[in-house]
Each structure stands twice: as structure tokens, then as C-alpha cells.
Amino acid sequence: MRFMAKARKPASRSSAHTKGAAHRSAKSRKKKNLPPPPPAQRGGVELVDPRVQAQLKVYDEALALFHQQKFAKAKQELEEVLKGPSKELADRARMHLKIAEQRMKPSAEQNPRTAEEHYQRGVGMMNIGRWDDARESLLKARKAAPKADHIHYALAALDCLTGEADSAMANLKVAIHLRPENRYHARNDEDFAFLQEDPRFTELLYPEKDGTAG
């Protein structure tokens, strides 16, 4: 009897060991089943995927162009956003894309009369690459409001886009004379890339450098 009792003890320990292992295994499974922490988000858009981060960067650039009323360039960037993996960003881009396309379309019934209306039409024509129509409208705007700095600035940008360096410099000079802040806008405006290597452009935009040198 004592032998039988002794023989049962290892079985009991084995059973307890099995139960303990089973319990630990269940706990382990429980831990494994815990949901992962939520991914980093911005405005409801997950930022874990590097492709989404790249898509968000393009979207931000597109919005900046959109708010500067550079609708043609904004349209190109927004179309790139549509190719990204985030549906949320694609939906937002699609909404802004529709607005940009609407603003790029000149109304057939539009009949600008004031300087500002001619200016708006001129900028609209620039955005879709209709340079001759843009120039016609902006010249009418300048004639109606010769002291409006933004009109001279737009004409300078148009001159750059069409390769008219001398005219661009003349218009930009007037725009800066009428409103000195235009100097700082022009420094970061891609429309003036054509003049980047022109020493007259550097002298006009960075007069402090000339003063230091002299």
C-alpha cells in the first residue's frame, strides 16, 4: 500500500505541472490576443505607412499651392495624392481637385469690367497656360488700376513664364516699389525661376547683399 501511495505522488506532480503549463499557456495566448496599440494619426489619417507619410507631404504641398491660387500646379499635386494608399487623403484631394478645376475654367458668360475682375481673369488664364489671354486681361487690369502692386506682380510672373526677362524685371521693380513686401514674396515664388541666374534679379531682391559688397 505504501508502494502504491508512493507511486501515485509523481503522477500527481505531473498532473499539477501539466495544469500549471496549461494555465501559463492560456495566459500566454491571452497576452498574444491583446490588440496592438493604435497607430499614430493626423486628422484621422494613419501615419505608420511611409507611403502614407509621403502622400500626406504631397497633399500639404498641394494645399499650399491651392491657397496661393496656383490651381494648375495644385491640380498636378492633387492628382498625385489620388495615387497614394490612404483613401482618406484621396477623398480630401478629390474635393479640392474639383474646386481647382472649377476655378480654372473661365466662364463663357464672364464679362470683366473692373480692374480686379480683369486681374482675376488674367490669373485664371495663367493657371491654364493661356498666356495671350492672360496678358490681355492683366494689361487691361493695369490700365484700370496702374498703382495696384499685385497686378504688376502678376504681369512680372507672366513675363517669366513666357521668357520675357526685361519686361519681367520692369514689372517686378514697379510691384516692389509700390509694395516692398513683394520683394520677399518673389524670393520664394517658383514663377520667377526663369530669372534666378539674372544678376539684375539678385540685385533687386537682395539689395542688402549689394550694400554689403559695396
Short mmCIF file of N, CA and C in Angstrom, two decimals, residues 49-177:
data_model
loop_
_atom_site.label_atom_id
_atom_site.label_comp_id
_atom_site.label_asym_id
_atom_site.label_seq_id
_atom_site.Cartn_x
_atom_site.Cartn_y
_atom_site.Cartn_z
N ASP A 49 2.42 53.90 -42.24
CA ASP A 49 2.95 53.52 -43.55
C ASP A 49 3.76 54.69 -44.14
N PRO A 50 5.03 54.47 -44.47
CA PRO A 50 5.82 55.56 -45.06
C PRO A 50 5.23 56.08 -46.37
N ARG A 51 4.47 55.24 -47.06
CA ARG A 51 3.82 55.69 -48.30
C ARG A 51 2.74 56.71 -47.98
N VAL A 52 2.06 56.52 -46.85
CA VAL A 52 1.03 57.48 -46.42
C VAL A 52 1.69 58.79 -46.01
N GLN A 53 2.84 58.70 -45.35
CA GLN A 53 3.56 59.92 -44.96
C GLN A 53 3.97 60.72 -46.20
N ALA A 54 4.43 60.00 -47.23
CA ALA A 54 4.82 60.68 -48.47
C ALA A 54 3.59 61.29 -49.14
N GLN A 55 2.47 60.56 -49.09
CA GLN A 55 1.23 61.06 -49.67
C GLN A 55 0.75 62.31 -48.95
N LEU A 56 0.90 62.32 -47.63
CA LEU A 56 0.49 63.48 -46.83
C LEU A 56 1.35 64.70 -47.16
N LYS A 57 2.64 64.47 -47.38
CA LYS A 57 3.55 65.57 -47.73
C LYS A 57 3.13 66.22 -49.04
N VAL A 58 2.80 65.40 -50.04
CA VAL A 58 2.36 65.92 -51.33
C VAL A 58 1.04 66.67 -51.16
N TYR A 59 0.16 66.14 -50.32
CA TYR A 59 -1.14 66.78 -50.07
C TYR A 59 -0.94 68.17 -49.46
N ASP A 60 -0.02 68.28 -48.49
CA ASP A 60 0.26 69.58 -47.86
C ASP A 60 0.79 70.58 -48.88
N GLU A 61 1.67 70.11 -49.76
CA GLU A 61 2.23 70.98 -50.81
C GLU A 61 1.12 71.43 -51.76
N ALA A 62 0.22 70.51 -52.09
CA ALA A 62 -0.89 70.84 -52.99
C ALA A 62 -1.80 71.89 -52.37
N LEU A 63 -2.06 71.75 -51.07
CA LEU A 63 -2.93 72.73 -50.39
C LEU A 63 -2.28 74.11 -50.37
N ALA A 64 -0.97 74.16 -50.16
CA ALA A 64 -0.27 75.45 -50.16
C ALA A 64 -0.43 76.13 -51.52
N LEU A 65 -0.27 75.37 -52.59
CA LEU A 65 -0.44 75.91 -53.94
C LEU A 65 -1.89 76.34 -54.17
N PHE A 66 -2.80 75.55 -53.66
CA PHE A 66 -4.23 75.85 -53.80
C PHE A 66 -4.56 77.19 -53.15
N HIS A 67 -4.05 77.41 -51.95
CA HIS A 67 -4.34 78.65 -51.23
C HIS A 67 -3.64 79.86 -51.86
N GLN A 68 -2.57 79.60 -52.63
CA GLN A 68 -1.91 80.68 -53.36
C GLN A 68 -2.59 80.94 -54.71
N GLN A 69 -3.68 80.21 -54.97
CA GLN A 69 -4.45 80.32 -56.21
C GLN A 69 -3.64 79.86 -57.43
N LYS A 70 -2.65 79.00 -57.20
CA LYS A 70 -1.90 78.40 -58.31
C LYS A 70 -2.57 77.06 -58.63
N PHE A 71 -3.74 77.16 -59.23
CA PHE A 71 -4.59 75.99 -59.36
C PHE A 71 -4.04 74.93 -60.31
N ALA A 72 -3.34 75.34 -61.35
CA ALA A 72 -2.79 74.36 -62.30
C ALA A 72 -1.75 73.49 -61.61
N LYS A 73 -0.87 74.11 -60.83
CA LYS A 73 0.15 73.35 -60.11
C LYS A 73 -0.48 72.52 -59.00
N ALA A 74 -1.46 73.12 -58.31
CA ALA A 74 -2.16 72.38 -57.25
C ALA A 74 -2.85 71.15 -57.83
N LYS A 75 -3.42 71.29 -59.02
CA LYS A 75 -4.11 70.18 -59.66
C LYS A 75 -3.15 69.01 -59.91
N GLN A 76 -1.97 69.31 -60.37
CA GLN A 76 -0.97 68.25 -60.62
C GLN A 76 -0.62 67.51 -59.34
N GLU A 77 -0.42 68.28 -58.26
CA GLU A 77 -0.06 67.65 -56.98
C GLU A 77 -1.23 66.84 -56.42
N LEU A 78 -2.43 67.36 -56.54
CA LEU A 78 -3.61 66.66 -56.03
C LEU A 78 -3.84 65.35 -56.77
N GLU A 79 -3.55 65.36 -58.05
CA GLU A 79 -3.68 64.12 -58.83
C GLU A 79 -2.68 63.07 -58.37
N GLU A 80 -1.51 63.52 -57.90
CA GLU A 80 -0.53 62.58 -57.34
C GLU A 80 -1.03 61.99 -56.02
N VAL A 81 -1.72 62.82 -55.23
CA VAL A 81 -2.26 62.35 -53.95
C VAL A 81 -3.25 61.21 -54.17
N LEU A 82 -4.01 61.29 -55.25
CA LEU A 82 -5.01 60.26 -55.55
C LEU A 82 -4.38 58.88 -55.75
N LYS A 83 -3.10 58.84 -56.10
CA LYS A 83 -2.41 57.56 -56.35
C LYS A 83 -1.92 56.91 -55.07
N GLY A 84 -1.97 57.62 -53.94
CA GLY A 84 -1.45 57.10 -52.68
C GLY A 84 -2.38 56.10 -52.02
N PRO A 85 -1.90 55.42 -50.97
CA PRO A 85 -2.68 54.35 -50.34
C PRO A 85 -3.81 54.81 -49.42
N SER A 86 -3.73 56.04 -48.90
CA SER A 86 -4.75 56.49 -47.94
C SER A 86 -6.01 56.96 -48.66
N LYS A 87 -7.10 56.28 -48.41
CA LYS A 87 -8.39 56.66 -49.01
C LYS A 87 -8.86 58.01 -48.46
N GLU A 88 -8.59 58.23 -47.17
CA GLU A 88 -8.99 59.49 -46.52
C GLU A 88 -8.35 60.69 -47.23
N LEU A 89 -7.03 60.60 -47.46
CA LEU A 89 -6.33 61.69 -48.15
C LEU A 89 -6.79 61.82 -49.59
N ALA A 90 -7.04 60.69 -50.24
CA ALA A 90 -7.51 60.73 -51.63
C ALA A 90 -8.86 61.42 -51.72
N ASP A 91 -9.74 61.16 -50.76
CA ASP A 91 -11.07 61.80 -50.76
C ASP A 91 -10.94 63.31 -50.59
N ARG A 92 -10.05 63.74 -49.69
CA ARG A 92 -9.85 65.18 -49.48
C ARG A 92 -9.26 65.83 -50.73
N ALA A 93 -8.29 65.13 -51.33
CA ALA A 93 -7.65 65.66 -52.54
C ALA A 93 -8.67 65.78 -53.67
N ARG A 94 -9.56 64.81 -53.77
CA ARG A 94 -10.58 64.82 -54.84
C ARG A 94 -11.50 66.03 -54.69
N MET A 95 -11.83 66.37 -53.45
CA MET A 95 -12.69 67.53 -53.20
C MET A 95 -12.00 68.82 -53.65
N HIS A 96 -10.73 68.99 -53.26
CA HIS A 96 -10.00 70.20 -53.66
C HIS A 96 -9.73 70.22 -55.16
N LEU A 97 -9.58 69.05 -55.73
CA LEU A 97 -9.34 68.96 -57.17
C LEU A 97 -10.53 69.50 -57.95
N LYS A 98 -11.72 69.17 -57.50
CA LYS A 98 -12.94 69.66 -58.17
C LYS A 98 -13.01 71.18 -58.11
N ILE A 99 -12.68 71.73 -56.94
CA ILE A 99 -12.72 73.19 -56.78
C ILE A 99 -11.69 73.85 -57.68
N ALA A 100 -10.47 73.27 -57.70
CA ALA A 100 -9.40 73.83 -58.54
C ALA A 100 -9.79 73.82 -60.00
N GLU A 101 -10.39 72.73 -60.45
CA GLU A 101 -10.79 72.63 -61.86
C GLU A 101 -11.90 73.63 -62.20
N GLN A 102 -12.79 73.84 -61.24
CA GLN A 102 -13.87 74.83 -61.45
C GLN A 102 -13.29 76.24 -61.59
N ARG A 103 -12.32 76.55 -60.74
CA ARG A 103 -11.74 77.90 -60.77
C ARG A 103 -10.84 78.11 -61.97
N MET A 104 -10.36 77.03 -62.55
CA MET A 104 -9.51 77.15 -63.73
C MET A 104 -10.33 77.36 -65.00
N LYS A 105 -11.61 77.03 -64.94
CA LYS A 105 -12.44 77.15 -66.13
C LYS A 105 -12.98 78.58 -66.25
N PRO A 106 -12.63 79.29 -67.29
CA PRO A 106 -13.20 80.63 -67.47
C PRO A 106 -14.66 80.52 -67.86
N SER A 107 -15.47 81.31 -67.23
CA SER A 107 -16.90 81.29 -67.56
C SER A 107 -17.15 81.93 -68.92
N ALA A 108 -17.95 81.25 -69.72
CA ALA A 108 -18.25 81.78 -71.07
C ALA A 108 -19.04 83.08 -70.97
N GLU A 109 -19.74 83.22 -69.86
CA GLU A 109 -20.58 84.42 -69.69
C GLU A 109 -19.84 85.53 -68.94
N GLN A 110 -18.62 85.24 -68.57
CA GLN A 110 -17.86 86.23 -67.79
C GLN A 110 -17.54 87.45 -68.63
N ASN A 111 -17.83 88.60 -68.07
CA ASN A 111 -17.56 89.85 -68.78
C ASN A 111 -16.91 90.82 -67.80
N PRO A 112 -15.60 90.68 -67.57
CA PRO A 112 -14.94 91.52 -66.57
C PRO A 112 -15.00 93.00 -66.93
N ARG A 113 -15.22 93.80 -65.91
CA ARG A 113 -15.30 95.25 -66.13
C ARG A 113 -14.32 96.01 -65.25
N THR A 114 -14.21 95.59 -64.00
CA THR A 114 -13.33 96.31 -63.09
C THR A 114 -11.89 95.78 -63.21
N ALA A 115 -10.97 96.54 -62.63
CA ALA A 115 -9.56 96.12 -62.64
C ALA A 115 -9.40 94.76 -61.95
N GLU A 116 -10.10 94.57 -60.85
CA GLU A 116 -9.97 93.32 -60.11
C GLU A 116 -10.52 92.14 -60.90
N GLU A 117 -11.61 92.37 -61.62
CA GLU A 117 -12.19 91.30 -62.44
C GLU A 117 -11.26 90.92 -63.59
N HIS A 118 -10.64 91.92 -64.19
CA HIS A 118 -9.66 91.64 -65.26
C HIS A 118 -8.46 90.89 -64.68
N TYR A 119 -8.06 91.30 -63.48
CA TYR A 119 -6.93 90.63 -62.82
C TYR A 119 -7.25 89.15 -62.54
N GLN A 120 -8.43 88.90 -61.97
CA GLN A 120 -8.83 87.52 -61.65
C GLN A 120 -8.88 86.66 -62.91
N ARG A 121 -9.40 87.26 -63.99
CA ARG A 121 -9.47 86.51 -65.25
C ARG A 121 -8.06 86.24 -65.77
N GLY A 122 -7.18 87.23 -65.66
CA GLY A 122 -5.80 87.06 -66.12
C GLY A 122 -5.09 85.95 -65.37
N VAL A 123 -5.26 85.91 -64.05
CA VAL A 123 -4.65 84.85 -63.24
C VAL A 123 -5.23 83.48 -63.62
N GLY A 124 -6.54 83.46 -63.87
CA GLY A 124 -7.18 82.22 -64.30
C GLY A 124 -6.61 81.71 -65.61
N MET A 125 -6.37 82.63 -66.54
CA MET A 125 -5.79 82.25 -67.83
C MET A 125 -4.34 81.75 -67.66
N MET A 126 -3.60 82.38 -66.74
CA MET A 126 -2.23 81.93 -66.46
C MET A 126 -2.23 80.50 -65.93
N ASN A 127 -3.18 80.21 -65.07
CA ASN A 127 -3.23 78.89 -64.43
C ASN A 127 -3.48 77.76 -65.42
N ILE A 128 -4.08 78.07 -66.55
CA ILE A 128 -4.33 77.02 -67.54
C ILE A 128 -3.44 77.19 -68.78
N GLY A 129 -2.43 78.07 -68.64
CA GLY A 129 -1.44 78.21 -69.71
C GLY A 129 -1.88 78.98 -70.94
N ARG A 130 -2.92 79.78 -70.80
CA ARG A 130 -3.37 80.61 -71.93
C ARG A 130 -2.72 81.99 -71.80
N TRP A 131 -1.45 82.03 -72.20
CA TRP A 131 -0.63 83.21 -71.95
C TRP A 131 -1.14 84.48 -72.63
N ASP A 132 -1.56 84.38 -73.88
CA ASP A 132 -2.02 85.59 -74.61
C ASP A 132 -3.27 86.17 -73.96
N ASP A 133 -4.22 85.30 -73.60
CA ASP A 133 -5.44 85.77 -72.93
C ASP A 133 -5.10 86.37 -71.57
N ALA A 134 -4.16 85.75 -70.88
CA ALA A 134 -3.75 86.26 -69.56
C ALA A 134 -3.15 87.65 -69.68
N ARG A 135 -2.28 87.82 -70.67
CA ARG A 135 -1.64 89.13 -70.85
C ARG A 135 -2.68 90.20 -71.20
N GLU A 136 -3.60 89.85 -72.07
CA GLU A 136 -4.64 90.81 -72.46
C GLU A 136 -5.43 91.29 -71.25
N SER A 137 -5.82 90.35 -70.40
CA SER A 137 -6.61 90.71 -69.21
C SER A 137 -5.79 91.50 -68.20
N LEU A 138 -4.54 91.08 -67.98
CA LEU A 138 -3.71 91.78 -67.00
C LEU A 138 -3.32 93.18 -67.45
N LEU A 139 -3.15 93.37 -68.75
CA LEU A 139 -2.85 94.72 -69.26
C LEU A 139 -4.07 95.63 -69.08
N LYS A 140 -5.25 95.07 -69.27
CA LYS A 140 -6.48 95.85 -69.04
C LYS A 140 -6.59 96.20 -67.56
N ALA A 141 -6.23 95.24 -66.72
CA ALA A 141 -6.29 95.48 -65.27
C ALA A 141 -5.31 96.58 -64.87
N ARG A 142 -4.10 96.53 -65.44
CA ARG A 142 -3.09 97.54 -65.12
C ARG A 142 -3.51 98.91 -65.60
N LYS A 143 -4.15 98.96 -66.75
CA LYS A 143 -4.61 100.24 -67.28
C LYS A 143 -5.67 100.85 -66.38
N ALA A 144 -6.55 99.98 -65.84
CA ALA A 144 -7.63 100.47 -64.97
C ALA A 144 -7.12 100.81 -63.57
N ALA A 145 -6.04 100.14 -63.13
CA ALA A 145 -5.52 100.40 -61.78
C ALA A 145 -3.99 100.38 -61.83
N PRO A 146 -3.38 101.45 -62.33
CA PRO A 146 -1.92 101.48 -62.53
C PRO A 146 -1.10 101.41 -61.24
N LYS A 147 -1.74 101.67 -60.09
CA LYS A 147 -0.99 101.64 -58.83
C LYS A 147 -1.25 100.37 -58.03
N ALA A 148 -1.88 99.38 -58.64
CA ALA A 148 -2.16 98.12 -57.94
C ALA A 148 -0.93 97.21 -58.06
N ASP A 149 -0.24 97.03 -56.95
CA ASP A 149 1.03 96.29 -56.99
C ASP A 149 0.85 94.83 -57.42
N HIS A 150 -0.28 94.22 -57.00
CA HIS A 150 -0.46 92.79 -57.31
C HIS A 150 -0.65 92.56 -58.81
N ILE A 151 -1.13 93.57 -59.51
CA ILE A 151 -1.29 93.43 -60.96
C ILE A 151 0.07 93.45 -61.64
N HIS A 152 0.92 94.37 -61.22
CA HIS A 152 2.29 94.43 -61.76
C HIS A 152 3.04 93.13 -61.43
N TYR A 153 2.82 92.63 -60.24
CA TYR A 153 3.48 91.39 -59.81
C TYR A 153 3.04 90.22 -60.70
N ALA A 154 1.74 90.14 -60.98
CA ALA A 154 1.22 89.07 -61.83
C ALA A 154 1.77 89.18 -63.25
N LEU A 155 1.89 90.40 -63.73
CA LEU A 155 2.47 90.60 -65.07
C LEU A 155 3.94 90.17 -65.10
N ALA A 156 4.66 90.46 -64.02
CA ALA A 156 6.06 90.03 -63.93
C ALA A 156 6.16 88.51 -63.97
N ALA A 157 5.27 87.84 -63.24
CA ALA A 157 5.26 86.38 -63.23
C ALA A 157 4.94 85.84 -64.61
N LEU A 158 3.97 86.45 -65.28
CA LEU A 158 3.60 86.03 -66.64
C LEU A 158 4.79 86.21 -67.59
N ASP A 159 5.47 87.33 -67.46
CA ASP A 159 6.65 87.58 -68.31
C ASP A 159 7.70 86.49 -68.11
N CYS A 160 7.89 86.06 -66.87
CA CYS A 160 8.85 84.99 -66.60
C CYS A 160 8.42 83.69 -67.25
N LEU A 161 7.14 83.39 -67.13
CA LEU A 161 6.63 82.14 -67.68
C LEU A 161 6.71 82.11 -69.21
N THR A 162 6.76 83.29 -69.82
CA THR A 162 6.83 83.35 -71.28
C THR A 162 8.21 83.78 -71.78
N GLY A 163 9.19 83.87 -70.85
CA GLY A 163 10.57 84.14 -71.26
C GLY A 163 10.89 85.58 -71.57
N GLU A 164 10.11 86.52 -71.03
CA GLU A 164 10.34 87.95 -71.29
C GLU A 164 11.08 88.56 -70.09
N ALA A 165 12.40 88.40 -70.07
CA ALA A 165 13.19 88.81 -68.91
C ALA A 165 13.14 90.32 -68.64
N ASP A 166 13.31 91.13 -69.68
CA ASP A 166 13.35 92.59 -69.49
C ASP A 166 12.02 93.12 -68.96
N SER A 167 10.94 92.65 -69.58
CA SER A 167 9.62 93.08 -69.14
C SER A 167 9.32 92.59 -67.73
N ALA A 168 9.75 91.37 -67.42
CA ALA A 168 9.55 90.82 -66.08
C ALA A 168 10.25 91.68 -65.04
N MET A 169 11.48 92.08 -65.32
CA MET A 169 12.22 92.91 -64.38
C MET A 169 11.54 94.26 -64.18
N ALA A 170 11.07 94.84 -65.28
CA ALA A 170 10.43 96.16 -65.19
C ALA A 170 9.15 96.08 -64.35
N ASN A 171 8.33 95.06 -64.60
CA ASN A 171 7.08 94.92 -63.84
C ASN A 171 7.34 94.59 -62.38
N LEU A 172 8.32 93.74 -62.13
CA LEU A 172 8.62 93.36 -60.75
C LEU A 172 9.17 94.56 -59.97
N LYS A 173 9.96 95.36 -60.64
CA LYS A 173 10.51 96.56 -59.99
C LYS A 173 9.39 97.50 -59.55
N VAL A 174 8.40 97.69 -60.41
CA VAL A 174 7.26 98.55 -60.06
C VAL A 174 6.48 97.93 -58.90
N ALA A 175 6.25 96.61 -58.96
CA ALA A 175 5.49 95.93 -57.91
C ALA A 175 6.17 96.10 -56.55
N ILE A 176 7.50 96.00 -56.54
CA ILE A 176 8.26 96.16 -55.29
C ILE A 176 8.27 97.61 -54.83
N HIS A 177 8.33 98.53 -55.79
CA HIS A 177 8.29 99.95 -55.44
C HIS A 177 6.95 100.31 -54.79
#
